[in-house]
Tab-separated table of C-alpha atoms in Angstrom:
chain	number	residue	atom	x	y	z
I	7	MET	CA	-18.466	27.362	22.172
I	8	ASN	CA	-15.381	29.378	21.866
I	9	LEU	CA	-13.490	26.012	21.334
I	10	PHE	CA	-15.781	25.162	18.606
I	11	TYR	CA	-15.283	28.391	16.857
I	12	PHE	CA	-11.439	27.912	17.165
I	13	ILE	CA	-11.492	24.265	15.854
I	14	ALA	CA	-13.959	25.136	13.065
I	15	PHE	CA	-11.647	27.970	11.953
I	16	LEU	CA	-8.725	25.508	11.926
I	17	SER	CA	-10.789	23.093	9.889
I	18	ILE	CA	-11.619	25.685	7.232
I	19	LEU	CA	-7.987	27.048	7.319
I	20	PHE	CA	-6.551	23.543	6.642
I	21	ALA	CA	-9.206	22.828	4.057
I	22	LEU	CA	-8.171	25.880	2.169
I	23	LEU	CA	-4.390	25.024	2.488
I	24	VAL	CA	-5.235	21.675	0.944
I	25	ILE	CA	-6.490	23.616	-2.106
I	26	PHE	CA	-3.832	26.261	-2.289
I	27	SER	CA	-0.641	24.337	-1.634
I	28	LYS	CA	1.455	23.715	-4.706
I	29	ASN	CA	2.967	20.524	-3.641
I	30	PRO	CA	0.472	17.493	-3.742
I	31	VAL	CA	2.166	15.725	-0.659
I	32	HIS	CA	1.710	18.978	1.389
I	33	SER	CA	-1.914	18.973	0.298
I	34	VAL	CA	-2.324	15.450	1.591
I	35	LEU	CA	-0.614	16.393	4.997
I	36	TYR	CA	-3.059	19.399	5.255
I	37	LEU	CA	-5.889	17.076	4.540
I	38	ILE	CA	-4.759	14.833	7.340
I	39	LEU	CA	-4.759	17.804	9.695
I	40	THR	CA	-8.317	18.615	8.526
I	41	PHE	CA	-9.538	15.171	9.254
I	42	PHE	CA	-7.977	15.588	12.744
I	43	THR	CA	-9.816	18.763	13.416
I	44	PHE	CA	-13.002	16.669	12.475
I	45	THR	CA	-11.933	14.203	15.062
I	46	ILE	CA	-11.796	17.095	17.720
I	47	HIS	CA	-15.362	18.154	16.503
I	48	TYR	CA	-16.596	14.654	17.122
I	49	VAL	CA	-15.168	14.581	20.643
I	50	LEU	CA	-16.701	17.995	21.390
I	51	LEU	CA	-20.083	16.370	20.458
I	52	ASN	CA	-19.346	13.525	22.957
I	53	ALA	CA	-19.228	11.021	19.960
I	54	GLN	CA	-16.287	9.150	21.157
I	55	PHE	CA	-16.682	6.082	18.962
I	56	LEU	CA	-17.050	8.188	15.787
I	57	ALA	CA	-14.207	10.355	16.799
I	58	ILE	CA	-11.874	7.414	17.176
I	59	VAL	CA	-13.045	5.551	14.182
I	60	ASN	CA	-12.640	8.802	11.979
I	61	PHE	CA	-9.222	8.857	13.451
I	62	ILE	CA	-8.334	5.318	12.670
I	63	VAL	CA	-10.017	4.794	9.210
I	64	TYR	CA	-9.573	8.373	7.713
I	65	MET	CA	-6.258	9.463	9.355
I	66	GLY	CA	-4.732	6.146	9.931
I	67	ALA	CA	-5.628	4.221	6.961
I	68	ILE	CA	-7.246	6.130	3.897
I	69	MET	CA	-4.891	8.984	4.159
I	70	VAL	CA	-1.782	6.744	4.450
I	71	LEU	CA	-2.948	5.207	1.160
I	72	PHE	CA	-3.259	8.641	-0.341
I	73	LEU	CA	0.128	9.685	0.732
I	74	PHE	CA	1.441	6.387	-0.442
I	75	VAL	CA	0.270	6.840	-3.999
I	76	ILE	CA	1.261	10.343	-4.322
I	77	MET	CA	4.672	9.661	-2.935
I	78	LEU	CA	5.084	6.742	-5.325
I	79	LEU	CA	4.025	8.863	-8.307
I	80	ASN	CA	6.320	11.590	-7.047
I	81	LEU	CA	4.265	14.390	-8.562
I	82	ASN	CA	5.801	17.788	-8.875
I	83	LYS	CA	5.715	20.882	-11.039
I	84	ASP	CA	7.907	19.412	-13.868
I	85	THR	CA	5.555	16.369	-14.479
I	86	GLU	CA	2.365	18.481	-14.168
I	87	PRO	CA	0.650	18.448	-17.602
I	88	VAL	CA	0.196	21.683	-19.238
I	89	LYS	CA	-3.429	22.611	-19.376
I	90	SER	CA	-4.833	24.347	-22.248
I	91	SER	CA	-6.514	27.794	-21.719
I	92	LEU	CA	-9.800	26.284	-22.700
I	93	VAL	CA	-9.781	23.812	-19.919
I	94	LYS	CA	-8.944	26.597	-17.477
I	95	PHE	CA	-11.784	28.717	-18.904
I	96	ALA	CA	-14.253	25.748	-18.599
I	97	GLY	CA	-13.044	25.228	-15.099
I	98	ILE	CA	-13.733	28.902	-14.029
I	99	ILE	CA	-17.286	28.754	-15.522
I	100	GLY	CA	-17.976	25.342	-13.845
I	101	GLY	CA	-16.675	26.610	-10.468
I	102	ALA	CA	-18.715	29.838	-10.685
I	103	CYS	CA	-21.917	27.752	-11.418
I	104	LEU	CA	-21.166	25.655	-8.429
I	105	LEU	CA	-20.637	28.714	-6.406
I	106	VAL	CA	-24.009	30.127	-7.294
I	107	VAL	CA	-25.693	26.788	-6.532
I	108	ILE	CA	-23.995	26.614	-3.115
I	109	VAL	CA	-24.766	30.123	-2.102
I	110	ALA	CA	-28.648	29.623	-3.319
I	111	ALA	CA	-28.781	26.453	-1.232
I	112	VAL	CA	-27.297	28.128	1.865
I	113	LYS	CA	-29.599	31.103	1.462
I	114	ALA	CA	-32.728	28.803	1.120
I	115	LEU	CA	-31.790	27.217	4.506
I	116	GLY	CA	-33.442	28.812	7.509
I	117	LYS	CA	-31.272	30.384	10.170
I	118	SER	CA	-30.003	27.261	11.905
I	119	ASP	CA	-30.902	26.701	15.595
I	120	PRO	CA	-28.038	25.908	17.787
I	121	VAL	CA	-27.692	22.139	17.879
I	122	ILE	CA	-28.853	20.637	21.135
I	123	LEU	CA	-28.062	16.978	21.757
I	124	LYS	CA	-31.223	15.155	22.747
I	125	GLN	CA	-29.325	12.379	24.011
I	126	ALA	CA	-25.914	13.324	25.204
I	127	ASP	CA	-24.377	9.927	25.452
I	128	LEU	CA	-25.637	8.661	22.199
I	129	GLY	CA	-22.244	8.501	20.745
I	130	LEU	CA	-20.848	6.070	23.252
I	131	VAL	CA	-20.042	2.610	21.844
I	132	LYS	CA	-22.596	0.772	23.739
I	133	ASN	CA	-25.624	2.893	22.694
I	134	LEU	CA	-24.396	3.209	19.183
I	135	GLY	CA	-23.867	-0.437	18.864
I	136	LYS	CA	-27.291	-1.182	20.173
I	137	ILE	CA	-28.883	1.308	17.604
I	138	LEU	CA	-26.768	0.076	14.667
I	139	PHE	CA	-27.435	-3.719	15.233
I	140	GLY	CA	-31.052	-3.197	16.289
I	141	GLN	CA	-33.011	-0.421	14.756
I	142	PHE	CA	-30.791	-0.005	11.870
I	143	LEU	CA	-29.488	-3.555	11.247
I	144	LEU	CA	-30.758	-3.909	7.712
I	145	PRO	CA	-29.361	-0.635	6.312
I	146	PHE	CA	-26.044	-1.448	8.053
I	147	GLU	CA	-25.807	-4.970	6.615
I	148	VAL	CA	-26.709	-3.704	3.224
I	149	SER	CA	-24.043	-0.991	3.230
I	150	SER	CA	-21.515	-3.591	4.430
I	151	LEU	CA	-22.487	-5.775	1.416
I	152	LEU	CA	-22.072	-2.629	-0.856
I	153	LEU	CA	-18.484	-2.243	0.517
I	154	PHE	CA	-17.781	-5.856	0.038
I	155	SER	CA	-18.982	-5.922	-3.611
I	156	ALA	CA	-16.782	-2.788	-4.223
I	157	MET	CA	-13.818	-4.665	-2.846
I	158	VAL	CA	-14.428	-7.771	-4.991
I	159	GLY	CA	-14.653	-5.552	-7.968
I	160	ALA	CA	-11.517	-3.809	-7.105
I	161	VAL	CA	-9.627	-7.041	-6.792
I	162	LEU	CA	-11.172	-8.310	-10.065
I	163	LEU	CA	-9.984	-5.088	-11.909
I	164	ALA	CA	-6.484	-5.503	-10.453
I	165	THR	CA	-6.043	-9.084	-11.459
I	166	LYS	CA	-7.699	-8.761	-14.853
I	167	ASP	CA	-4.470	-9.015	-16.943
I	168	LYS	CA	-2.529	-11.395	-14.923
I	169	PRO	CA	0.317	-12.908	-17.022
I	170	VAL	CA	-0.264	-16.628	-17.713
I	171	LYS	CA	1.942	-18.809	-15.790
I	172	ALA	CA	4.161	-20.923	-17.864
E	27	MET	CA	-11.804	20.344	36.833
E	28	GLU	CA	-10.183	20.645	40.109
E	29	LEU	CA	-6.649	21.786	40.476
E	30	SER	CA	-5.635	18.878	42.589
E	31	LEU	CA	-6.733	16.461	39.874
E	32	VAL	CA	-4.749	18.449	37.236
E	33	ILE	CA	-1.758	18.345	39.431
E	34	GLU	CA	-2.183	14.598	40.154
E	35	LYS	CA	-2.534	13.729	36.509
E	36	PHE	CA	0.414	15.885	35.537
E	37	ILE	CA	2.708	14.192	38.013
E	38	LEU	CA	1.479	10.837	36.800
E	39	VAL	CA	2.119	11.853	33.125
E	40	ALA	CA	5.592	13.034	34.053
E	41	ILE	CA	6.376	9.868	35.822
E	42	ILE	CA	5.052	7.651	33.023
E	43	PHE	CA	6.903	9.666	30.500
E	44	GLY	CA	10.209	9.475	32.453
E	45	ILE	CA	9.872	5.763	33.016
E	46	SER	CA	9.249	5.085	29.439
E	47	LEU	CA	12.125	7.152	28.361
E	48	VAL	CA	14.303	5.307	30.882
E	49	VAL	CA	13.027	1.953	29.810
E	50	ALA	CA	13.664	2.741	26.186
E	51	MET	CA	17.175	3.998	27.053
E	52	TYR	CA	18.019	0.861	28.774
E	53	SER	CA	16.391	-1.267	26.060
E	54	THR	CA	19.222	-0.062	23.652
E	55	TYR	CA	21.760	-1.320	26.327
E	56	ALA	CA	19.956	-4.532	26.920
E	57	GLU	CA	19.607	-5.070	23.177
E	58	ARG	CA	23.300	-4.992	22.707
E	59	LYS	CA	23.911	-7.149	25.758
E	60	VAL	CA	21.390	-9.758	24.624
E	61	ALA	CA	22.910	-9.723	21.200
E	62	ALA	CA	26.280	-10.283	22.715
E	63	PHE	CA	24.872	-13.154	24.839
E	64	PHE	CA	23.323	-14.768	21.741
E	65	GLN	CA	26.452	-14.386	19.788
E	66	ASP	CA	28.829	-15.449	22.513
E	67	ARG	CA	30.445	-11.995	22.820
E	68	VAL	CA	30.938	-9.640	25.785
E	69	GLY	CA	28.932	-6.615	24.512
E	70	PRO	CA	29.462	-3.020	25.757
E	71	ASN	CA	31.453	-3.003	29.056
E	72	ARG	CA	33.650	0.209	29.015
E	73	ALA	CA	31.293	2.913	30.169
E	74	GLY	CA	30.822	2.391	33.866
E	75	PRO	CA	30.573	-1.001	35.655
E	76	LEU	CA	29.288	-3.621	33.210
E	77	GLY	CA	28.893	-0.892	30.607
E	78	ILE	CA	25.902	0.432	32.612
E	79	LEU	CA	26.494	4.061	31.482
E	80	GLN	CA	26.587	3.100	27.788
E	81	PRO	CA	23.201	4.653	26.938
E	82	LEU	CA	24.252	8.028	28.470
E	83	ALA	CA	27.404	7.861	26.264
E	84	ASP	CA	25.267	7.103	23.347
E	85	GLY	CA	22.823	9.843	24.023
E	86	ALA	CA	25.657	12.413	24.444
E	87	LYS	CA	27.278	11.193	21.235
E	88	MET	CA	23.901	11.585	19.355
E	89	PHE	CA	23.573	15.178	20.645
E	90	MET	CA	27.143	16.298	19.846
E	91	LYS	CA	27.246	14.833	16.323
E	92	GLU	CA	26.932	17.450	13.352
E	93	GLU	CA	23.430	17.872	12.183
E	94	ILE	CA	23.057	17.439	8.357
E	95	ILE	CA	19.994	18.467	6.346
E	96	PRO	CA	20.402	17.570	2.874
E	97	THR	CA	20.158	20.552	0.580
E	98	ARG	CA	17.206	19.254	-1.551
E	99	ALA	CA	15.323	17.916	1.391
E	100	SER	CA	12.123	19.706	2.323
E	101	GLY	CA	13.166	21.521	5.311
E	102	LEU	CA	10.229	21.624	7.718
E	103	LEU	CA	8.942	18.186	7.018
E	104	PHE	CA	12.502	16.767	7.389
E	105	ILE	CA	12.218	17.809	11.027
E	106	VAL	CA	8.546	16.991	11.489
E	107	GLY	CA	9.323	13.330	10.535
E	108	PRO	CA	11.400	12.182	13.640
E	109	SER	CA	9.257	14.467	16.014
E	110	LEU	CA	6.037	12.896	14.831
E	111	ALA	CA	7.693	9.513	15.296
E	112	ILE	CA	8.706	10.054	18.895
E	113	LEU	CA	5.347	11.831	19.719
E	114	THR	CA	3.273	9.027	18.508
E	115	ALA	CA	5.415	6.591	20.363
E	116	CYS	CA	5.019	8.415	23.612
E	117	ILE	CA	1.144	9.046	23.588
E	118	GLY	CA	0.235	5.396	23.602
E	119	THR	CA	0.961	5.129	27.390
E	120	ALA	CA	-1.889	7.398	28.334
E	121	VAL	CA	-4.715	4.826	28.536
E	122	ILE	CA	-2.608	1.837	30.060
E	123	PRO	CA	-3.669	1.008	33.536
E	124	TRP	CA	-0.348	0.608	35.412
E	125	GLY	CA	-1.719	-0.515	38.725
E	126	GLN	CA	-4.690	-0.756	41.003
E	127	GLN	CA	-5.955	2.325	42.942
E	128	ILE	CA	-3.176	3.304	45.305
E	129	VAL	CA	-3.482	5.051	48.677
E	130	ILE	CA	-1.046	7.922	49.317
E	131	GLY	CA	-1.669	9.763	52.475
E	132	SER	CA	-5.430	9.905	52.630
E	133	ASN	CA	-5.963	10.113	48.796
E	134	LEU	CA	-7.076	7.397	46.456
E	135	ILE	CA	-5.107	7.730	43.230
E	136	ASP	CA	-5.779	6.080	39.891
E	137	LEU	CA	-2.440	4.612	38.325
E	138	GLN	CA	-3.955	5.443	34.855
E	139	VAL	CA	-3.808	8.716	33.044
E	140	THR	CA	-7.236	8.488	31.506
E	141	ASP	CA	-9.873	5.630	31.480
E	142	ILE	CA	-11.603	6.458	28.211
E	143	ASN	CA	-14.288	4.030	27.323
E	144	VAL	CA	-12.739	3.454	23.878
E	145	GLY	CA	-9.314	2.722	25.215
E	146	VAL	CA	-8.408	-0.117	22.955
E	147	LEU	CA	-9.474	1.905	19.892
E	148	TYR	CA	-7.364	4.802	21.098
E	149	LEU	CA	-4.289	2.607	21.134
E	150	PHE	CA	-5.211	1.281	17.720
E	151	GLY	CA	-5.494	4.858	16.474
E	152	VAL	CA	-2.056	5.724	17.889
E	153	VAL	CA	-0.588	2.789	16.201
E	154	SER	CA	-2.014	3.649	12.991
E	155	LEU	CA	-0.634	7.200	13.223
E	156	GLY	CA	2.710	5.994	13.947
E	157	VAL	CA	3.622	5.409	10.188
E	158	TYR	CA	3.304	9.069	9.439
E	159	GLY	CA	6.603	9.741	11.088
E	160	VAL	CA	8.372	7.194	8.959
E	161	MET	CA	6.546	8.244	5.820
E	162	ILE	CA	7.041	11.961	6.041
E	163	GLY	CA	10.628	11.593	6.967
E	164	GLY	CA	11.268	9.260	4.105
E	165	TRP	CA	9.750	11.443	1.737
E	166	ALA	CA	11.216	14.606	2.923
E	167	SER	CA	14.887	13.238	2.599
E	168	ASN	CA	14.542	13.368	-1.111
E	169	ASN	CA	16.418	10.065	-1.441
E	170	LYS	CA	15.134	7.154	-3.341
E	171	TYR	CA	16.281	4.587	-0.656
E	172	SER	CA	14.424	6.715	2.003
E	173	LEU	CA	11.381	6.832	-0.110
E	174	LEU	CA	11.269	3.088	-0.848
E	175	GLY	CA	11.755	2.461	2.928
E	176	ALA	CA	8.971	4.777	3.729
E	177	ILE	CA	6.584	3.256	1.138
E	178	ARG	CA	7.284	-0.252	2.490
E	179	ALA	CA	6.606	0.961	6.035
E	180	ALA	CA	3.316	2.368	4.824
E	181	SER	CA	2.147	-0.806	2.986
E	182	GLN	CA	3.469	-3.031	5.957
E	183	ASN	CA	1.593	-1.069	8.530
E	184	ILE	CA	-1.598	-1.022	6.781
E	185	SER	CA	-1.482	-4.710	6.024
E	186	TYR	CA	-0.710	-5.823	9.593
E	187	GLU	CA	-3.207	-3.304	11.073
E	188	ILE	CA	-6.012	-5.312	9.654
E	189	ALA	CA	-4.945	-8.611	11.161
E	190	MET	CA	-4.199	-6.740	14.504
E	191	GLY	CA	-7.758	-5.214	14.541
E	192	LEU	CA	-9.345	-8.583	13.641
E	193	SER	CA	-7.321	-10.206	16.493
E	194	ILE	CA	-8.474	-7.628	18.944
E	195	ILE	CA	-12.135	-8.126	17.908
E	196	ALA	CA	-11.993	-11.717	18.953
E	197	LEU	CA	-10.674	-10.472	22.434
E	198	LEU	CA	-13.352	-7.829	22.713
E	199	MET	CA	-16.165	-10.442	22.089
E	200	ILE	CA	-15.030	-12.086	25.321
E	201	THR	CA	-14.454	-8.850	27.431
E	202	GLY	CA	-17.456	-6.943	26.182
E	203	THR	CA	-15.699	-3.620	26.856
E	204	LEU	CA	-13.236	-1.380	25.270
E	205	SER	CA	-11.975	0.207	28.458
E	206	LEU	CA	-8.389	-1.096	29.278
E	207	ARG	CA	-9.157	-0.669	33.098
E	208	GLU	CA	-12.201	-2.914	32.832
E	209	ILE	CA	-10.339	-5.543	30.715
E	210	THR	CA	-7.671	-5.736	33.320
E	211	GLU	CA	-9.998	-5.964	36.216
E	212	GLN	CA	-11.748	-8.959	34.538
E	213	GLN	CA	-8.339	-10.678	34.709
E	214	HIS	CA	-8.285	-10.319	38.480
E	215	GLY	CA	-5.915	-12.871	40.153
E	216	PHE	CA	-5.067	-15.982	38.044
E	217	TRP	CA	-7.748	-18.602	38.626
E	218	ALA	CA	-11.593	-18.007	39.022
E	219	HIS	CA	-14.638	-20.069	38.267
E	220	GLY	CA	-12.668	-23.160	37.477
E	221	TYR	CA	-10.661	-21.528	34.682
E	222	PHE	CA	-7.767	-19.125	34.175
E	223	THR	CA	-8.667	-15.459	34.357
E	224	TRP	CA	-6.106	-14.265	31.971
E	225	ASN	CA	-7.108	-13.627	28.482
E	226	PHE	CA	-4.209	-15.435	27.014
E	227	PHE	CA	-5.856	-18.727	28.047
E	228	LYS	CA	-9.062	-17.805	26.407
E	229	GLN	CA	-7.564	-16.362	23.313
E	230	PRO	CA	-4.216	-18.057	22.483
E	231	VAL	CA	-4.572	-17.694	18.803
E	232	GLY	CA	-5.566	-14.107	19.144
E	233	PHE	CA	-2.569	-13.496	21.251
E	234	ILE	CA	-0.089	-14.908	18.791
E	235	LEU	CA	-1.824	-13.038	15.977
E	236	PHE	CA	-1.626	-9.842	17.984
E	237	MET	CA	2.076	-10.501	18.901
E	238	VAL	CA	3.189	-11.150	15.256
E	239	CYS	CA	1.342	-7.824	14.305
E	240	ALA	CA	3.046	-5.988	17.058
E	241	PHE	CA	6.284	-7.063	15.685
E	242	ALA	CA	5.431	-5.713	12.310
E	243	GLU	CA	3.935	-2.411	13.573
E	244	THR	CA	7.181	-1.761	15.599
E	245	ASN	CA	9.189	-2.501	12.534
E	246	ARG	CA	11.315	-5.057	14.514
E	247	THR	CA	12.986	-8.046	12.962
E	248	PRO	CA	11.923	-10.133	11.115
E	249	PHE	CA	9.678	-7.378	9.960
E	250	ASP	CA	12.183	-4.464	9.603
E	251	LEU	CA	11.873	-4.235	5.917
E	252	PRO	CA	11.515	-0.469	6.022
E	253	GLU	CA	15.092	-0.298	7.174
E	254	CYS	CA	16.475	-3.296	5.468
E	255	GLU	CA	20.158	-2.276	5.118
E	256	THR	CA	21.129	-4.957	2.586
E	257	GLU	CA	18.654	-3.520	0.164
E	258	LEU	CA	18.042	0.061	1.076
E	259	VAL	CA	21.171	1.444	2.694
E	260	GLY	CA	19.404	2.519	5.963
E	261	GLY	CA	15.763	2.633	4.750
E	262	TYR	CA	13.754	5.686	5.752
E	263	HIS	CA	16.497	7.108	7.910
E	264	THR	CA	19.315	6.963	5.370
E	265	GLU	CA	19.670	10.879	5.361
E	266	TYR	CA	19.369	11.344	8.945
E	267	SER	CA	22.131	12.100	11.460
E	268	SER	CA	22.663	13.295	14.954
E	269	MET	CA	19.665	13.430	17.339
E	270	LYS	CA	17.018	13.185	14.516
E	271	LEU	CA	18.373	9.774	13.829
E	272	GLY	CA	18.345	9.097	17.462
E	273	PHE	CA	14.764	9.993	17.701
E	274	TYR	CA	13.731	7.428	15.085
E	275	LEU	CA	15.939	4.649	16.833
E	276	PHE	CA	14.514	5.809	20.214
E	277	ALA	CA	10.908	5.821	19.027
E	278	GLU	CA	11.281	2.164	18.028
E	279	TYR	CA	12.315	1.197	21.573
E	280	ILE	CA	9.527	3.294	23.091
E	281	ASN	CA	7.108	1.440	20.650
E	282	MET	CA	8.513	-1.793	21.884
E	283	PHE	CA	7.929	-0.768	25.478
E	284	VAL	CA	4.447	0.325	24.788
E	285	SER	CA	3.459	-2.715	22.663
E	286	SER	CA	4.798	-4.950	25.503
E	287	ALA	CA	2.768	-3.055	28.006
E	288	VAL	CA	-0.289	-3.509	25.771
E	289	MET	CA	0.272	-7.208	25.349
E	290	ALA	CA	0.865	-7.662	29.022
E	291	THR	CA	-2.472	-5.674	29.815
E	292	LEU	CA	-4.689	-7.254	27.155
E	293	TYR	CA	-3.632	-10.862	27.302
E	294	PHE	CA	-1.504	-11.526	30.432
E	295	GLY	CA	-3.443	-9.809	33.236
E	296	GLY	CA	-1.726	-6.565	33.455
E	297	TYR	CA	-0.810	-5.804	37.058
E	298	ASN	CA	-2.723	-9.113	38.134
E	299	TYR	CA	-0.881	-12.064	39.611
E	300	PRO	CA	-1.797	-15.298	41.427
E	301	TYR	CA	-2.700	-14.697	45.205
E	302	MET	CA	-2.816	-11.087	44.676
E	303	ASP	CA	-5.685	-10.426	47.257
E	304	ALA	CA	-3.496	-12.107	49.984
E	305	VAL	CA	-0.485	-10.072	49.032
E	306	ASN	CA	-2.528	-6.888	48.985
E	307	ASN	CA	-4.014	-7.552	52.314
E	308	ALA	CA	-0.512	-8.188	53.769
E	309	LEU	CA	1.173	-5.051	52.268
E	310	GLY	CA	-1.650	-2.566	52.696
E	311	GLY	CA	-3.112	-0.052	50.313
E	312	THR	CA	0.170	1.606	49.187
E	313	TRP	CA	2.630	-1.143	48.746
E	314	GLY	CA	0.238	-3.760	47.597
E	315	PRO	CA	-0.759	-1.834	44.447
E	316	LEU	CA	2.885	-0.770	43.984
E	317	PHE	CA	3.763	-4.545	44.161
E	318	GLY	CA	1.177	-5.001	41.211
E	319	VAL	CA	3.136	-2.268	39.256
E	320	GLY	CA	6.243	-4.124	39.807
E	321	VAL	CA	4.637	-7.356	38.437
E	322	LEU	CA	3.393	-5.504	35.350
E	323	PHE	CA	6.796	-4.254	34.662
E	324	LEU	CA	8.257	-7.676	35.170
E	325	LYS	CA	5.964	-8.927	32.416
E	326	ILE	CA	6.855	-5.969	30.232
E	327	VAL	CA	10.548	-6.733	30.701
E	328	LEU	CA	9.969	-10.294	29.611
E	329	PHE	CA	8.162	-9.222	26.624
E	330	ILE	CA	10.930	-6.874	25.583
E	331	PHE	CA	13.498	-9.613	26.132
E	332	PHE	CA	11.375	-11.722	23.847
E	333	PHE	CA	11.365	-9.085	21.171
E	334	MET	CA	15.176	-9.027	21.422
E	335	TRP	CA	15.389	-12.797	21.446
E	336	VAL	CA	13.448	-12.970	18.143
E	337	ARG	CA	15.555	-10.179	16.599
E	338	TRP	CA	18.752	-12.262	17.233
E	339	THR	CA	17.320	-15.555	16.189
E	340	ILE	CA	15.091	-15.169	13.204
E	341	PRO	CA	16.257	-13.653	9.881
E	342	ARG	CA	14.353	-11.068	8.062
E	343	PHE	CA	11.623	-11.964	5.707
E	344	ARG	CA	11.638	-11.284	1.923
E	345	TYR	CA	9.159	-8.452	1.040
E	346	ASP	CA	6.745	-10.660	-0.883
E	347	GLN	CA	6.974	-13.280	2.054
E	348	LEU	CA	5.877	-10.435	4.503
E	349	MET	CA	2.952	-9.594	2.379
E	350	ASP	CA	1.883	-13.282	1.974
E	351	LEU	CA	2.042	-13.705	5.661
E	352	GLY	CA	-0.023	-10.791	6.382
E	353	TRP	CA	-2.677	-11.145	3.845
E	354	LYS	CA	-3.002	-14.888	3.170
E	355	ILE	CA	-2.177	-16.275	6.779
E	356	LEU	CA	-2.709	-13.943	9.420
E	357	ILE	CA	-6.079	-12.318	8.327
E	358	PRO	CA	-7.799	-15.560	7.390
E	359	LEU	CA	-6.607	-17.013	10.764
E	360	ALA	CA	-7.848	-14.011	12.646
E	361	ILE	CA	-11.284	-14.366	10.915
E	362	ALA	CA	-11.402	-17.987	11.766
E	363	ASN	CA	-10.466	-16.931	15.307
E	364	ILE	CA	-13.523	-14.686	15.441
E	365	VAL	CA	-15.939	-17.277	14.097
E	366	LEU	CA	-14.671	-19.803	16.525
E	367	THR	CA	-14.875	-17.293	19.466
E	368	GLY	CA	-18.460	-16.524	18.413
E	369	LEU	CA	-19.324	-20.219	18.304
E	370	VAL	CA	-17.788	-21.032	21.561
E	371	SER	CA	-19.320	-18.237	23.425
E	372	THR	CA	-22.677	-18.768	22.001
E	373	PHE	CA	-22.779	-22.612	22.734
E	374	LEU	CA	-21.015	-22.772	25.966
E	375	LYS	CA	-22.933	-19.992	27.862
């Protein structure tokens, strides 16, 4: 349990650093560290497959793309657009409203019971696969179709204004 | 956890770490000798007999050289880059089974640091993490050539990871497990039930795809676009000097060693060899498995030689050719391989 609190502390710390660091590349690197702490959380819950997939997909692929784009754009303080004070004011009000909603939502929750895993080895590849491809086959396939259509849409958008070959 | 287990694993980790460093060190020497052989030259032959001390001399040179950090580089990340590169290169060896259980005194010892049941995925995760060292280093150098090299490395790694994952899926459909220990045990011996046991003979296309992707993931020629000196000066390590440069170069050789070990384990039977039961019986519980370890290392050395052979034979791709090969040839081939594997394993069993 102490380990959990330590990792949870690290998650929140890195998540805050994502917001507070001035340099966007540093933000992305802190986000990677945040995802890494999530991986440790999954391992602590004995969800090995989820842990390693989180590691591969989020840390290894998606964040590489984030880093890729941000490095390519080379964002820094000089190129940051100057925001008018009206936008800042609207941002403060929006953020405060969100805070109220979140606090209300957290207060409405009952005091959480400590999570007890009903099946400790549910997260192992074999059990997870059997459940995904048995009990939850239809939602699984539908979500894969959803991802597929999103991919086709992205490719379509990217090739929309292709120069006509002479 | 018992203390004896911790000590046992600690010793094992230390040995594997030492061996991978030594292999990587002598790979640099072997690379130059192999290059010399292919180009009809002599190669390094001054430091020690046959130039055998050359890697030590190179190492000493790397450590002694002046360390330069460019003024406009981002200080900490400039150091994190090469550290991360060498770290991710080294942790891949943790799940590789180096041999059968070995008898030392009265204890039975596993020659594998940890047999997690998602071993293959772990390796895959380590591979996907490897690109961060290059990216962070290239960006932190604050040099446009380094940045271009880093960006090339990122897009190349992402593209070839997909084909690599798909080629492994076809293999996993046959083995039915993600544990590297079990995959190796399934390839016991060489011939069983009227067919070869090694996965290469069941997945030849998958192996070739995996190998091509391994070349791309280790940034070896013909896929060494991130450090293409004709276009990018030195690529992502243009601004690096001294041992930080050494770490980048060294990480490439460790990666080569690890990917050779993975290829040998997944497709070429790992520590298995023909007539191994007879040899094990003759040599006993200590020397038999050790002989198996030797066989695995022989396979690894052959793969490393193959890496070098390709480097000095095939010229570098152009960047668009690299992307075309990854997306338009390797990925469709890998998907076709999965479908074929599925059909064969459904109708033949």
